[in-house]
Amino acid sequence: MGPLLVWVLSGCACLTSASPLAEDDALAERDRLLAQAERSVAEAGRKLKNDPTRPIVHLLPPGNWMNDPNGPIRFNGAYHMFYQLNPYGDNWGNMHWGHFRSDDLVFWKDDPIALWPSKSRGEEHCFSGAAVVRPDGKLMIFYTSIGKRDPEQWAAVSEDADARTFRKHPANPLLTLKDHGGLKIDDWRDPYVFREGSKWYMVVGGHRAGGKGCILLYQSGDLDHWTFRGIAHEGTENNWECPNLIRIGEKWVLIYSPHGPVRYKTGTLDLSAGRFVPEHEGVVDVGDYYAPNGLYDAQGRHLLWGWIRGFPEGKGWNGCLTLPRVLGVTASGRLTQQPLPELKALREAQSSSAKASVENGHAVVGTGHESTWEVELTITRKSAKQVVIKLLAEGRPTPLLDFTWQGDDLRVGESKLPPPSPGSRTLGLKIFRDRSVVEVYTEDGGCVARVVADADRPWDLWLEAEGGGADLQLERWPLRTIWKGR
Ligand code: FRU
């Protein structure tokens, strides 16, 4: 074979597979780095087995730090959730992709760590991203590769039908900052990939140099080659991270994390013009919440998980995900969220119920030691001007949670929730308490996730009524853990 032909062949081959020697080295490096990361997580996990503050119905690594949920997807009949993992500490750093798997979205198990920084290629972190199923049936992960260079969009492809091991895509980087022509983009990260018609689309977060947070749109026919289409939408905050662009019924919903409360816009997406046009906007969760990511389940529902952050340091773990939330959009374009109904499978058989009527005072409507439970309650605000639900830890004056309903105003602490229908006198609430995490859902689809202290103390649940009377009825279930095999 002449030298030219050899060059042409190996030149073509590099899009589909690296040279065998380089590939062997890359796989040996992968196996070594992943084994080291797994050992570190397992060791952290052994130390925190008896920590009574560590949630048991919220997704979190066996040990050490997590942040964003990444690339949730249904693949070969199972649900996969990846996440930003620091295997080497309970603080942010060394970003890998951890991996959970579930058959039913309720009970989960740990899978081997999926992505590692390819040190020999100058990669230091595998930042957030998305997963899709390739036409050849493999799972493909898109993520932002960070090193001592500009960020790049990289991919990895599963080796097996179970998606337990991945190889970096031989054509990495799939996109670099140079692909934007003369446009200068900063903080370029967190690809989200979806299919419409015969094409694939990707949105990535960031902002024009000197501009505002935006989503940049790219297009591909085969997932391996991408072209830049332009800025599909620009906002008012300085930067946007972790965009999701999802379709719910007739509407498109853009969710983004602007280094503050996570926001959404509902509107229309014109892919021929490459533009998202918003019609309505709001906050996804007013609590200790960031960087959500979601999937379409087998029934076509869109489920969303966010990162719950703000736990104390130094416990050998830090961070968890919210419960899976089913998204909806109202006629006026408001985003609604409800806990996945199948979570009822976590309820222990024996529930306790309570009823109370209060007139200008308070009543204790629940009390206990166990710290992982769900409450469903209905408040009837008769003549009361204000009704407050409080979760109190024994011996602590400041409530773990205070939920206030006054006029048409709903609040958790100081943070507003979407109001119930005007003039409404009854309100349904669901509260999940999982040790140091509380999530509250209103029947109108508002919700909040909060980190709370004193998970190891006995607690009381109070109803308070001011300026008149109010009734309450509730049912409470202890919850069992979501973990299989931990
Ligand atoms: C959001 C974020 C992402 C980034 C990841 C790094 O929390 O900053 O923008 O990809 O975390 O861990």
Short mmCIF file of C-alpha atoms and ligand atoms in Angstrom, two decimals:
data_model
loop_
_atom_site.label_atom_id
_atom_site.label_comp_id
_atom_site.label_asym_id
_atom_site.label_seq_id
_atom_site.Cartn_x
_atom_site.Cartn_y
_atom_site.Cartn_z
CA MET A 1 0.00 0.00 0.00
CA GLY A 2 1.46 3.41 -0.96
CA PRO A 3 1.97 6.12 1.66
CA LEU A 4 -0.86 8.27 0.31
CA LEU A 5 -3.41 5.46 0.53
CA VAL A 6 -2.34 4.63 4.09
CA TRP A 7 -2.80 8.27 5.06
CA VAL A 8 -6.23 8.47 3.43
CA LEU A 9 -7.38 5.30 5.18
CA SER A 10 -6.17 6.29 8.62
CA GLY A 11 -7.47 9.86 8.04
CA CYS A 12 -10.96 8.49 7.37
CA ALA A 13 -10.75 6.00 10.16
CA CYS A 14 -10.11 8.67 12.78
CA LEU A 15 -13.79 9.71 12.74
CA THR A 16 -14.90 6.25 13.74
CA SER A 17 -12.04 4.79 15.77
CA ALA A 18 -8.71 6.01 17.08
CA SER A 19 -5.55 4.04 16.28
CA PRO A 20 -5.57 0.68 18.12
CA LEU A 21 -2.59 1.57 20.28
CA ALA A 22 -3.98 4.95 21.36
CA GLU A 23 -7.35 3.28 22.01
CA ASP A 24 -5.73 0.62 24.23
CA ASP A 25 -3.92 3.32 26.19
CA ALA A 26 -7.13 5.32 26.56
CA LEU A 27 -9.01 2.27 27.86
CA ALA A 28 -6.22 1.37 30.28
CA GLU A 29 -6.28 4.96 31.56
CA ARG A 30 -10.08 4.82 31.88
CA ASP A 31 -10.02 1.58 33.87
CA ARG A 32 -7.28 2.82 36.18
CA LEU A 33 -8.92 6.22 36.86
CA LEU A 34 -12.39 4.74 37.34
CA ALA A 35 -11.14 2.03 39.72
CA GLN A 36 -9.38 4.68 41.80
CA ALA A 37 -12.52 6.89 41.85
CA GLU A 38 -14.75 3.94 42.83
CA ARG A 39 -12.44 3.04 45.73
CA SER A 40 -12.58 6.59 47.03
CA VAL A 41 -16.40 6.79 46.89
CA ALA A 42 -16.74 3.38 48.56
CA GLU A 43 -14.40 4.42 51.36
CA ALA A 44 -16.35 7.64 51.99
CA GLY A 45 -19.57 5.57 51.92
CA ARG A 46 -18.38 3.23 54.69
CA LYS A 47 -17.92 6.16 57.07
CA LEU A 48 -21.38 7.67 56.74
CA LYS A 49 -23.63 4.61 56.99
CA ASN A 50 -25.09 5.73 60.33
CA ASP A 51 -25.48 9.45 59.67
CA PRO A 52 -29.12 10.15 60.70
CA THR A 53 -29.20 13.37 58.64
CA ARG A 54 -28.51 11.70 55.30
CA PRO A 55 -31.62 11.42 53.06
CA ILE A 56 -32.89 7.94 52.11
CA VAL A 57 -35.61 8.68 49.53
CA HIS A 58 -33.60 11.25 47.57
CA LEU A 59 -30.94 10.24 45.03
CA LEU A 60 -27.39 10.81 46.24
CA PRO A 61 -24.01 9.12 45.70
CA PRO A 62 -22.78 6.33 48.01
CA GLY A 63 -20.33 8.92 49.38
CA ASN A 64 -18.78 12.34 48.70
CA TRP A 65 -20.04 15.27 46.64
CA MET A 66 -22.70 15.57 43.97
CA ASN A 67 -24.16 18.48 42.09
CA ASP A 68 -26.23 18.60 38.88
CA PRO A 69 -28.34 15.72 37.58
CA ASN A 70 -26.99 14.86 34.12
CA GLY A 71 -28.40 13.05 31.08
CA PRO A 72 -31.46 11.33 32.60
CA ILE A 73 -32.83 8.94 30.00
CA ARG A 74 -34.86 5.80 29.39
CA PHE A 75 -32.63 3.28 27.63
CA ASN A 76 -33.33 -0.39 26.83
CA GLY A 77 -36.26 -0.45 29.26
CA ALA A 78 -34.39 1.03 32.26
CA TYR A 79 -34.12 4.57 33.57
CA HIS A 80 -30.64 6.05 33.94
CA MET A 81 -29.67 9.09 35.96
CA PHE A 82 -26.14 10.45 35.78
CA TYR A 83 -24.81 13.22 37.99
CA GLN A 84 -21.86 15.51 38.65
CA LEU A 85 -19.72 13.61 41.14
CA ASN A 86 -16.52 14.47 42.98
CA PRO A 87 -15.28 11.02 44.01
CA TYR A 88 -12.46 12.54 46.06
CA GLY A 89 -14.22 14.76 48.57
CA ASP A 90 -17.44 16.22 49.92
CA ASN A 91 -16.78 19.53 48.15
CA TRP A 92 -16.93 20.50 44.47
CA GLY A 93 -14.04 19.30 42.26
CA ASN A 94 -12.71 16.53 39.96
CA MET A 95 -15.97 16.32 38.06
CA HIS A 96 -16.89 12.77 37.00
CA TRP A 97 -20.33 11.46 36.00
CA GLY A 98 -21.83 9.15 38.63
CA HIS A 99 -24.60 6.78 37.56
CA PHE A 100 -27.88 5.45 39.07
CA ARG A 101 -30.35 3.08 37.44
CA SER A 102 -34.00 2.20 38.05
CA ASP A 103 -36.68 -0.02 36.53
CA ASP A 104 -39.60 1.97 37.88
CA LEU A 105 -38.37 5.52 38.74
CA VAL A 106 -39.02 4.77 42.44
CA PHE A 107 -36.36 2.26 43.56
CA TRP A 108 -32.76 2.78 42.43
CA LYS A 109 -29.35 1.20 42.48
CA ASP A 110 -25.82 2.41 41.90
CA ASP A 111 -24.05 1.72 38.63
CA PRO A 112 -20.32 2.14 38.04
CA ILE A 113 -19.08 5.71 37.55
CA ALA A 114 -19.74 6.51 33.89
CA LEU A 115 -17.39 9.37 32.93
CA TRP A 116 -13.92 10.32 34.10
CA PRO A 117 -11.63 13.20 33.07
CA SER A 118 -9.18 11.89 30.42
CA LYS A 119 -6.05 13.26 32.09
CA SER A 120 -3.72 12.26 29.24
CA ARG A 121 -5.76 14.49 26.93
CA GLY A 122 -5.61 17.47 29.26
CA GLU A 123 -9.18 16.98 30.50
CA GLU A 124 -9.73 18.00 34.15
CA HIS A 125 -13.50 17.87 34.51
CA CYS A 126 -16.46 16.31 32.75
CA PHE A 127 -19.11 19.01 33.23
CA SER A 128 -22.87 18.68 32.85
CA GLY A 129 -24.71 17.48 29.76
CA ALA A 130 -27.29 15.18 28.20
CA ALA A 131 -27.80 11.65 26.90
CA VAL A 132 -29.60 10.36 23.81
CA VAL A 133 -30.10 6.93 22.23
CA ARG A 134 -28.19 6.69 18.93
CA PRO A 135 -29.86 5.16 15.87
CA ASP A 136 -27.43 2.20 16.26
CA GLY A 137 -28.95 1.53 19.71
CA LYS A 138 -26.04 2.84 21.79
CA LEU A 139 -26.35 5.43 24.49
CA MET A 140 -24.49 8.66 23.68
CA ILE A 141 -23.54 11.21 26.31
CA PHE A 142 -22.80 14.84 25.45
CA TYR A 143 -20.92 16.92 27.99
CA THR A 144 -18.61 19.88 28.37
CA SER A 145 -14.94 18.99 28.62
CA ILE A 146 -12.95 21.33 30.85
CA GLY A 147 -9.15 21.58 30.93
CA LYS A 148 -6.45 24.23 30.82
CA ARG A 149 -7.89 25.39 27.49
CA ASP A 150 -11.24 26.71 26.27
CA PRO A 151 -14.26 24.53 27.04
CA GLU A 152 -15.19 21.99 24.36
CA GLN A 153 -18.29 19.86 23.77
CA TRP A 154 -17.33 16.17 23.93
CA ALA A 155 -19.23 12.91 23.73
CA ALA A 156 -18.94 9.35 25.05
CA VAL A 157 -20.72 6.23 23.78
CA SER A 158 -21.85 3.15 25.74
CA GLU A 159 -20.04 -0.12 25.12
CA ASP A 160 -22.84 -2.44 26.26
CA ALA A 161 -26.64 -2.68 26.19
CA ASP A 162 -26.73 -1.89 29.92
CA ALA A 163 -24.74 1.34 29.59
CA ARG A 164 -22.37 0.30 32.38
CA THR A 165 -19.19 1.38 30.55
CA PHE A 166 -18.44 4.17 28.12
CA ARG A 167 -15.73 5.15 25.63
CA LYS A 168 -14.93 8.70 24.71
CA HIS A 169 -16.05 9.52 21.16
CA PRO A 170 -13.11 9.26 18.73
CA ALA A 171 -14.06 12.54 17.04
CA ASN A 172 -13.85 14.64 20.23
CA PRO A 173 -14.11 17.57 20.42
CA LEU A 174 -17.43 17.60 18.57
CA LEU A 175 -17.67 21.38 18.95
CA THR A 176 -15.20 24.11 19.92
CA LEU A 177 -15.56 27.86 20.39
CA LYS A 178 -14.18 28.29 16.85
CA ASP A 179 -17.44 26.84 15.51
CA HIS A 180 -19.13 30.18 16.30
CA GLY A 181 -17.23 32.05 13.58
CA GLY A 182 -16.57 35.60 14.76
CA LEU A 183 -18.94 35.36 17.75
CA LYS A 184 -17.13 35.33 21.10
CA ILE A 185 -18.90 33.15 23.70
CA ASP A 186 -18.00 32.89 27.41
CA ASP A 187 -19.04 30.28 30.01
CA TRP A 188 -20.00 27.91 27.20
CA ARG A 189 -21.26 24.68 28.75
CA ASP A 190 -23.96 22.11 29.52
CA PRO A 191 -25.28 20.69 26.21
CA TYR A 192 -28.89 19.53 26.01
CA VAL A 193 -29.76 17.37 22.96
CA PHE A 194 -33.15 16.52 21.43
CA ARG A 195 -34.60 15.27 18.18
CA GLU A 196 -37.29 16.93 16.05
CA GLY A 197 -38.27 15.37 12.72
CA SER A 198 -35.20 13.94 11.03
CA LYS A 199 -32.69 16.20 12.79
CA TRP A 200 -30.91 16.43 16.10
CA TYR A 201 -30.59 19.74 17.94
CA MET A 202 -28.37 20.84 20.78
CA VAL A 203 -28.66 23.89 23.02
CA VAL A 204 -25.72 25.00 25.13
CA GLY A 205 -25.69 27.69 27.84
CA GLY A 206 -23.39 30.69 28.12
CA HIS A 207 -23.35 34.32 27.01
CA ARG A 208 -21.87 36.55 24.32
CA ALA A 209 -18.74 38.35 25.55
CA GLY A 210 -20.23 41.42 27.25
CA GLY A 211 -23.77 40.09 26.59
CA LYS A 212 -26.46 38.31 28.63
CA GLY A 213 -27.20 34.66 29.40
CA CYS A 214 -28.44 32.81 26.32
CA ILE A 215 -28.95 29.47 24.62
CA LEU A 216 -26.83 28.67 21.57
CA LEU A 217 -28.42 26.33 19.04
CA TYR A 218 -26.64 23.61 16.97
CA GLN A 219 -27.92 21.07 14.49
CA SER A 220 -26.84 17.61 13.30
CA GLY A 221 -28.04 14.86 10.97
CA ASP A 222 -26.02 12.07 12.58
CA LEU A 223 -25.06 13.18 16.15
CA ASP A 224 -21.35 13.13 15.19
CA HIS A 225 -21.13 16.33 13.10
CA TRP A 226 -22.65 19.56 14.35
CA THR A 227 -23.16 23.05 12.93
CA PHE A 228 -23.90 26.27 14.77
CA ARG A 229 -27.32 27.80 14.00
CA GLY A 230 -27.15 30.93 16.14
CA ILE A 231 -28.39 32.28 19.45
CA ALA A 232 -31.92 30.97 19.88
CA HIS A 233 -32.80 33.21 22.82
CA GLU A 234 -31.07 35.71 25.07
CA GLY A 235 -32.22 36.68 28.57
CA THR A 236 -31.52 39.42 31.10
CA GLU A 237 -29.24 37.62 33.57
CA ASN A 238 -25.45 37.68 33.08
CA ASN A 239 -25.12 33.96 32.35
CA TRP A 240 -27.26 30.85 31.86
CA GLU A 241 -26.20 27.32 32.81
CA CYS A 242 -27.83 23.95 32.23
CA PRO A 243 -30.52 24.82 29.66
CA ASN A 244 -33.28 22.29 28.96
CA LEU A 245 -35.63 22.80 26.01
CA ILE A 246 -38.59 20.46 26.29
CA ARG A 247 -41.97 20.04 24.71
CA ILE A 248 -45.00 19.65 26.96
CA GLY A 249 -48.27 19.32 25.05
CA GLU A 250 -48.43 22.23 22.61
CA LYS A 251 -45.80 24.31 24.36
CA TRP A 252 -42.04 24.43 24.51
CA VAL A 253 -40.49 25.06 27.90
CA LEU A 254 -37.02 26.52 28.31
CA ILE A 255 -35.53 25.89 31.77
CA TYR A 256 -32.24 27.56 32.72
CA SER A 257 -30.06 28.16 35.76
CA PRO A 258 -28.90 31.79 35.95
CA HIS A 259 -26.65 31.44 39.07
CA GLY A 260 -29.77 32.21 41.15
CA PRO A 261 -33.30 30.76 41.37
CA VAL A 262 -33.88 28.42 38.42
CA ARG A 263 -36.28 29.99 35.90
CA TYR A 264 -38.43 28.84 33.02
CA LYS A 265 -40.06 30.37 29.97
CA THR A 266 -42.92 28.73 28.09
CA GLY A 267 -43.41 29.63 24.46
CA THR A 268 -42.84 28.47 20.91
CA LEU A 269 -39.77 27.11 19.17
CA ASP A 270 -39.26 27.90 15.51
CA LEU A 271 -36.51 25.54 14.42
CA SER A 272 -36.47 26.79 10.83
CA ALA A 273 -35.63 30.27 12.09
CA GLY A 274 -33.61 28.88 15.04
CA ARG A 275 -35.54 31.01 17.56
CA PHE A 276 -37.33 30.37 20.85
CA VAL A 277 -40.12 32.92 21.46
CA PRO A 278 -41.27 33.16 25.11
CA GLU A 279 -44.84 33.92 26.16
CA HIS A 280 -44.81 33.36 29.93
CA GLU A 281 -42.08 32.99 32.56
CA GLY A 282 -41.55 32.13 36.20
CA VAL A 283 -39.43 30.39 38.83
CA VAL A 284 -39.12 26.57 38.85
CA ASP A 285 -38.42 26.22 42.60
CA VAL A 286 -37.89 28.97 45.16
CA GLY A 287 -35.82 26.76 47.48
CA ASP A 288 -32.27 25.35 47.80
CA TYR A 289 -32.48 24.15 44.23
CA TYR A 290 -30.37 24.35 41.07
CA ALA A 291 -29.48 22.94 37.64
CA PRO A 292 -32.44 20.58 36.96
CA ASN A 293 -32.53 18.05 34.17
CA GLY A 294 -35.30 15.72 32.97
CA LEU A 295 -36.50 12.89 30.75
CA TYR A 296 -39.57 11.62 28.94
CA ASP A 297 -40.77 8.42 30.60
CA ALA A 298 -42.47 5.39 28.99
CA GLN A 299 -45.86 7.12 29.34
CA GLY A 300 -44.64 10.30 27.65
CA ARG A 301 -44.61 12.32 30.88
CA HIS A 302 -41.76 14.74 31.32
CA LEU A 303 -40.06 14.24 34.70
CA LEU A 304 -37.64 16.71 36.23
CA TRP A 305 -35.01 16.33 38.98
CA GLY A 306 -33.07 19.26 40.46
CA TRP A 307 -29.94 19.39 42.61
CA ILE A 308 -30.69 20.21 46.28
CA ARG A 309 -27.74 22.15 47.65
CA GLY A 310 -26.67 23.90 50.83
CA PHE A 311 -25.91 20.98 53.18
CA PRO A 312 -23.29 21.45 55.89
CA GLU A 313 -19.73 20.49 54.95
CA GLY A 314 -17.53 17.84 56.51
CA LYS A 315 -19.98 14.92 56.71
CA GLY A 316 -18.51 12.80 53.91
CA TRP A 317 -21.50 13.49 51.65
CA ASN A 318 -22.99 16.66 50.21
CA GLY A 319 -25.88 17.17 47.81
CA CYS A 320 -28.86 15.15 46.61
CA LEU A 321 -31.54 15.32 43.93
CA THR A 322 -35.17 16.26 44.35
CA LEU A 323 -37.87 13.63 44.03
CA PRO A 324 -38.92 13.05 40.42
CA ARG A 325 -41.50 15.71 39.50
CA VAL A 326 -44.08 15.41 36.73
CA LEU A 327 -44.20 18.62 34.71
CA GLY A 328 -47.29 20.24 33.25
CA VAL A 329 -48.15 23.58 31.65
CA THR A 330 -51.43 25.40 32.39
CA ALA A 331 -53.51 27.21 29.75
CA SER A 332 -51.84 30.47 30.81
CA GLY A 333 -48.36 28.97 30.34
CA ARG A 334 -47.48 28.40 34.02
CA LEU A 335 -45.23 25.42 34.73
CA THR A 336 -46.68 22.96 37.26
CA GLN A 337 -44.85 20.20 39.16
CA GLN A 338 -46.23 17.26 41.11
CA PRO A 339 -44.36 14.44 42.80
CA LEU A 340 -44.35 11.28 40.68
CA PRO A 341 -47.57 9.42 41.72
CA GLU A 342 -45.70 6.08 41.78
CA LEU A 343 -43.76 7.35 44.82
CA LYS A 344 -46.75 6.05 46.83
CA ALA A 345 -44.90 2.71 46.63
CA LEU A 346 -42.50 4.12 49.24
CA ARG A 347 -45.26 4.41 51.86
CA GLU A 348 -45.16 1.94 54.73
CA ALA A 349 -48.54 0.25 55.25
CA GLN A 350 -49.37 1.89 58.58
CA SER A 351 -50.37 5.55 58.26
CA SER A 352 -51.56 7.96 60.96
CA SER A 353 -54.27 10.54 60.46
CA ALA A 354 -55.31 13.70 62.30
CA LYS A 355 -58.04 16.31 62.25
CA ALA A 356 -57.96 19.70 63.91
CA SER A 357 -60.06 22.86 64.17
CA VAL A 358 -58.31 25.98 65.39
CA GLU A 359 -59.62 29.46 66.18
CA ASN A 360 -56.99 32.15 66.78
CA GLY A 361 -54.40 29.74 68.13
CA HIS A 362 -52.53 26.60 67.27
CA ALA A 363 -52.86 22.82 67.45
CA VAL A 364 -50.22 20.12 67.19
CA VAL A 365 -51.36 17.92 64.28
CA GLY A 366 -48.43 15.52 64.20
CA THR A 367 -45.47 14.56 66.31
CA GLY A 368 -42.77 11.90 66.06
CA HIS A 369 -39.17 10.71 66.03
CA GLU A 370 -38.88 9.07 62.64
CA SER A 371 -37.63 11.57 60.11
CA THR A 372 -38.57 10.20 56.69
CA TRP A 373 -42.26 10.58 55.95
CA GLU A 374 -44.89 11.97 53.64
CA VAL A 375 -47.92 14.01 54.68
CA GLU A 376 -50.99 14.75 52.59
CA LEU A 377 -53.10 17.48 54.10
CA THR A 378 -56.07 19.70 53.31
CA ILE A 379 -56.51 23.08 54.95
CA THR A 380 -59.92 24.71 55.04
CA ARG A 381 -59.57 28.38 55.77
CA LYS A 382 -62.92 29.31 57.24
CA SER A 383 -62.83 32.80 58.77
CA ALA A 384 -59.06 32.87 59.40
CA LYS A 385 -57.09 35.69 57.77
CA GLN A 386 -53.91 33.70 57.94
CA VAL A 387 -53.08 30.00 58.27
CA VAL A 388 -49.58 28.71 59.01
CA ILE A 389 -48.24 25.14 58.93
CA LYS A 390 -45.02 24.77 60.92
CA LEU A 391 -42.57 21.95 61.26
CA LEU A 392 -40.65 22.37 64.52
CA ALA A 393 -37.67 20.48 65.92
CA GLU A 394 -37.75 19.86 69.67
CA GLY A 395 -36.01 22.61 71.63
CA ARG A 396 -35.54 24.87 68.59
CA PRO A 397 -37.43 28.17 68.33
CA THR A 398 -36.98 28.57 64.56
CA PRO A 399 -39.22 26.27 62.53
CA LEU A 400 -37.65 23.86 60.03
CA LEU A 401 -40.46 24.85 57.71
CA ASP A 402 -43.18 27.50 57.84
CA PHE A 403 -45.82 27.55 55.18
CA THR A 404 -48.14 30.61 55.26
CA TRP A 405 -51.43 31.19 53.47
CA GLN A 406 -52.79 34.72 53.71
CA GLY A 407 -55.29 36.19 51.26
CA ASP A 408 -54.22 34.76 47.91
CA ASP A 409 -50.59 34.74 48.98
CA LEU A 410 -48.69 31.50 49.66
CA ARG A 411 -45.20 31.50 51.11
CA VAL A 412 -42.57 29.13 52.38
CA GLY A 413 -40.49 31.29 54.72
CA GLU A 414 -40.13 34.51 52.73
CA SER A 415 -40.39 32.84 49.31
CA LYS A 416 -43.60 33.12 47.32
CA LEU A 417 -45.32 30.13 45.73
CA PRO A 418 -47.85 30.37 42.87
CA PRO A 419 -51.20 31.48 44.41
CA PRO A 420 -54.20 29.14 44.56
CA SER A 421 -57.24 30.08 42.47
CA PRO A 422 -58.57 33.45 43.72
CA GLY A 423 -61.01 33.22 46.61
CA SER A 424 -60.28 29.54 47.19
CA ARG A 425 -60.96 28.41 50.80
CA THR A 426 -59.32 24.99 50.67
CA LEU A 427 -55.78 24.04 49.85
CA GLY A 428 -54.17 20.64 49.37
CA LEU A 429 -50.50 20.17 50.26
CA LYS A 430 -48.04 17.32 50.10
CA ILE A 431 -44.98 17.47 52.35
CA PHE A 432 -42.07 15.05 52.06
CA ARG A 433 -39.63 15.11 54.93
CA ASP A 434 -36.51 13.06 54.34
CA ARG A 435 -34.18 13.71 57.27
CA SER A 436 -32.38 16.94 56.29
CA VAL A 437 -34.51 17.63 53.20
CA VAL A 438 -38.09 18.88 52.98
CA GLU A 439 -40.13 19.20 49.79
CA VAL A 440 -43.55 20.86 49.73
CA TYR A 441 -45.97 20.60 46.81
CA THR A 442 -49.20 22.61 46.48
CA GLU A 443 -52.15 21.17 44.60
CA ASP A 444 -51.71 23.97 42.04
CA GLY A 445 -48.29 22.68 41.06
CA GLY A 446 -46.09 25.03 43.10
CA CYS A 447 -43.20 23.47 44.97
CA VAL A 448 -40.12 24.08 47.02
CA ALA A 449 -37.16 21.96 48.17
CA ARG A 450 -35.28 22.95 51.31
CA VAL A 451 -32.32 21.77 53.33
CA VAL A 452 -33.26 21.65 57.02
CA ALA A 453 -31.26 21.19 60.21
CA ASP A 454 -31.96 18.98 63.23
CA ALA A 455 -32.89 15.82 61.35
CA ASP A 456 -31.99 13.81 64.47
CA ARG A 457 -34.46 15.58 66.81
CA PRO A 458 -38.10 14.76 67.54
CA TRP A 459 -40.47 17.06 65.68
CA ASP A 460 -43.97 18.58 65.83
CA LEU A 461 -46.24 19.68 63.03
CA TRP A 462 -48.41 22.70 63.93
CA LEU A 463 -51.46 24.36 62.47
CA GLU A 464 -51.89 28.03 63.38
CA ALA A 465 -54.91 30.19 62.56
CA GLU A 466 -55.04 33.97 63.00
CA GLY A 467 -58.01 36.32 62.68
CA GLY A 468 -60.54 33.47 62.74
CA GLY A 469 -60.85 29.72 62.38
CA ALA A 470 -59.39 27.00 60.15
CA ASP A 471 -59.71 23.23 59.85
CA LEU A 472 -57.13 20.70 58.82
CA GLN A 473 -57.08 17.03 58.04
CA LEU A 474 -54.02 15.01 57.27
CA GLU A 475 -52.63 11.57 56.72
CA ARG A 476 -48.99 10.66 57.25
CA TRP A 477 -46.95 7.68 56.10
CA PRO A 478 -43.43 6.67 57.10
CA LEU A 479 -41.40 6.08 53.93
CA ARG A 480 -39.01 3.25 53.09
CA THR A 481 -35.69 3.79 51.34
CA ILE A 482 -35.40 3.97 47.56
CA TRP A 483 -32.08 2.05 47.57
CA LYS A 484 -31.77 -1.50 46.38
CA GLY A 485 -28.55 -3.06 47.57
CA ARG A 486 -27.04 -0.18 49.55
C1 FRU B 1 -24.11 24.08 37.44
C2 FRU B 1 -22.69 23.89 36.92
C3 FRU B 1 -22.69 23.64 35.43
C4 FRU B 1 -21.42 22.87 35.23
C5 FRU B 1 -21.38 22.02 36.47
C6 FRU B 1 -19.99 21.75 36.97
O1 FRU B 1 -24.22 23.74 38.79
O2 FRU B 1 -21.89 24.98 37.24
O3 FRU B 1 -22.77 24.81 34.65
O4 FRU B 1 -21.45 22.09 34.07
O5 FRU B 1 -22.11 22.71 37.47
O6 FRU B 1 -19.99 20.86 38.03
#
